Short mmCIF file of C-alpha atoms in Angstrom, two decimals:
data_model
loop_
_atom_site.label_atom_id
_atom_site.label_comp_id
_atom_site.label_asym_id
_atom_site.label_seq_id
_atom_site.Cartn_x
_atom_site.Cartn_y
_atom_site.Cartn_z
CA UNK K 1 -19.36 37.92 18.04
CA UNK K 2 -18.30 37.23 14.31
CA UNK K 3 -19.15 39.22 11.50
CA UNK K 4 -18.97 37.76 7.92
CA UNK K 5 -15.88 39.80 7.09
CA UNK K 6 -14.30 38.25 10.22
CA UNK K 7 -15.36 34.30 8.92
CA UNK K 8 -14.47 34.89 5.47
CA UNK K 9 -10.89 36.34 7.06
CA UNK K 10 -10.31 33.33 9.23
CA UNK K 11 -11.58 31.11 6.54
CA UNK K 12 -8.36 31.88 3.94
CA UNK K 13 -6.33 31.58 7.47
CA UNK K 14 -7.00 28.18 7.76
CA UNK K 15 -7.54 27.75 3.65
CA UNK K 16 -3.65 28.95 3.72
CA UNK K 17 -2.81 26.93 6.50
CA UNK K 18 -3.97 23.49 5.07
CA UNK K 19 -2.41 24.18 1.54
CA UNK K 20 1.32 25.12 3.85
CA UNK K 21 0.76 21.40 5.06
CA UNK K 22 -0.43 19.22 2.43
CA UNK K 23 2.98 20.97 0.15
CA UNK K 24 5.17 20.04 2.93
CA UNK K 25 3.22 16.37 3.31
CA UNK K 26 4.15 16.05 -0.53
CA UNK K 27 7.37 17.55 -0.02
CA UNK K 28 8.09 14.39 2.46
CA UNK K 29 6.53 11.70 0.94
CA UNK K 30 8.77 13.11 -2.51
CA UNK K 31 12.07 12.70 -0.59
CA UNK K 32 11.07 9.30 1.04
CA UNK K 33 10.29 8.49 -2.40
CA UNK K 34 13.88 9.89 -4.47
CA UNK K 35 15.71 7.72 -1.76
CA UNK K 36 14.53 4.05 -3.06
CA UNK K 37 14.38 5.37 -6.80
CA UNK K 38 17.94 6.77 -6.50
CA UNK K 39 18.68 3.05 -4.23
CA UNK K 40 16.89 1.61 -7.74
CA UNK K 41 19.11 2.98 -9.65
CA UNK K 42 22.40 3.22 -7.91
CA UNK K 43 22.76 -0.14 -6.64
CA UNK K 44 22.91 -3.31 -8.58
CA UNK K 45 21.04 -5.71 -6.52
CA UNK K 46 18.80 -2.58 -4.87
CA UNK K 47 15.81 -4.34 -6.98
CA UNK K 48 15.96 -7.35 -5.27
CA UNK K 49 16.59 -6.44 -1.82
CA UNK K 50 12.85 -4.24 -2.84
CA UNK K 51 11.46 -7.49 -4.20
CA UNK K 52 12.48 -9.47 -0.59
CA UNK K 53 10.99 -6.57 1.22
CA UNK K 54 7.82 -6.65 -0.92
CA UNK K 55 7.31 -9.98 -0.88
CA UNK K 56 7.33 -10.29 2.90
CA UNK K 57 5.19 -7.61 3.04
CA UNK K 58 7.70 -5.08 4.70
CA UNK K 59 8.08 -2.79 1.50
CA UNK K 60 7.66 0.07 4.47
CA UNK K 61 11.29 -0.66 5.13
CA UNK K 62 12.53 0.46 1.50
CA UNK K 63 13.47 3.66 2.55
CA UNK K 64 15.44 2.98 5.85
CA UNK K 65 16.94 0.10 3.86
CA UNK K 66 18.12 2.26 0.63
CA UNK K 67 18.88 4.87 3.59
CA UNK K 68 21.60 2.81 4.86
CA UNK K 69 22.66 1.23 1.61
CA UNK K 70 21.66 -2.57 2.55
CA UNK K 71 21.60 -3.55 -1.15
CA UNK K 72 22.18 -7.08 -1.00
CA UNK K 73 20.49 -10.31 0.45
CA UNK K 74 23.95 -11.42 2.35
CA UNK K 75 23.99 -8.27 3.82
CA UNK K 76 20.48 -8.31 5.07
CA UNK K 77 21.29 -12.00 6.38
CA UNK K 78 24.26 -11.01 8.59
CA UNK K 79 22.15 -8.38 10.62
CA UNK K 80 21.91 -8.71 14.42
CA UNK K 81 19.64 -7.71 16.84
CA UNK K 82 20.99 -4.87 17.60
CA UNK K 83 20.59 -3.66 13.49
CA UNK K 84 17.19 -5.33 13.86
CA UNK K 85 16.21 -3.04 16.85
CA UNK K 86 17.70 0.12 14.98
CA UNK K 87 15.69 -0.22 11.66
CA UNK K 88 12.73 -0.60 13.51
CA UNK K 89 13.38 2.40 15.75
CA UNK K 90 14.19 4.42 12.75
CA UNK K 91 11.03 3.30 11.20
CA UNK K 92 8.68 3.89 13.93
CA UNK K 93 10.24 7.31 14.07
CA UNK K 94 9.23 8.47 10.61
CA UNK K 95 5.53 7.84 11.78
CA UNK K 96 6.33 10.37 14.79
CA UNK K 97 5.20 8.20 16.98
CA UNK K 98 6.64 7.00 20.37
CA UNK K 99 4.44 3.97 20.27
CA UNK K 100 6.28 1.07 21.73
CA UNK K 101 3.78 -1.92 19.96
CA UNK K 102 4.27 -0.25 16.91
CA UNK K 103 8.53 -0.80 17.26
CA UNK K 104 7.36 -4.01 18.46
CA UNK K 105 5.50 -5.50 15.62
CA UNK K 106 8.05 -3.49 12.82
CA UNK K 107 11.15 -5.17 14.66
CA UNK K 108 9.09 -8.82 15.00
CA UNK K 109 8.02 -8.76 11.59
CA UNK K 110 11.42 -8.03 10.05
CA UNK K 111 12.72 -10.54 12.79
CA UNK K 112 11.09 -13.29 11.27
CA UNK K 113 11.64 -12.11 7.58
CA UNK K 114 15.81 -12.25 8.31
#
């Protein structure tokens, strides 16, 4: 049996528990962010390799595609499969998931965008 000292101790457990995850959540979704800005800003034709992705709907690629520097349309063009299949691996990975439809519709999607 719990006594109110005991709830109001478990209570900041868990208060200090959610506020360790949402900063590291933010931390994340900071660094996913710096990668396209710096890609933005570091690469010349960065903002239109963004614009293709956006405009397909597949702006969740931005940061494997500043990740491995594919900052131009030719590039992008003269992927294989075998790039195909690795972006969407890499994708489907950062949402820690070993979900094989998700792969599946990333890697069809871009696919049919290239």
């Amino acid at each position: 049996r719990m006594s109110l000292s005991d709830e109001g101790v478990h209570k900041k457990a868990l208060e200090e528990a959610a506020r360790r995850v949402l900063a590291k959540t933010l931390e994340c979704i900071a660094n996913l962010r710096s990668d396209v800005d710096l890609f933005r800003m570091s690469k010349p034709q960065a903002e239109e390799v963004l614009c293709w992705l956006e405009e397909r709907g597949l702006s969740e690629f931005s940061t494997i595609f500043a990740r491995h520097e594919l900052d131009s349309l030719l590039q992008i063009r003269s992927l294989d499969p075998a790039n195909l299949d690795q972006l969407a691996f890499e994708l489907a990975s950062a949402f820690s998931r070993d979900d094989r439809s998700l792969w599946l519709g990333l890697r069809t999607n871009l696919g049919l965008a290239v």
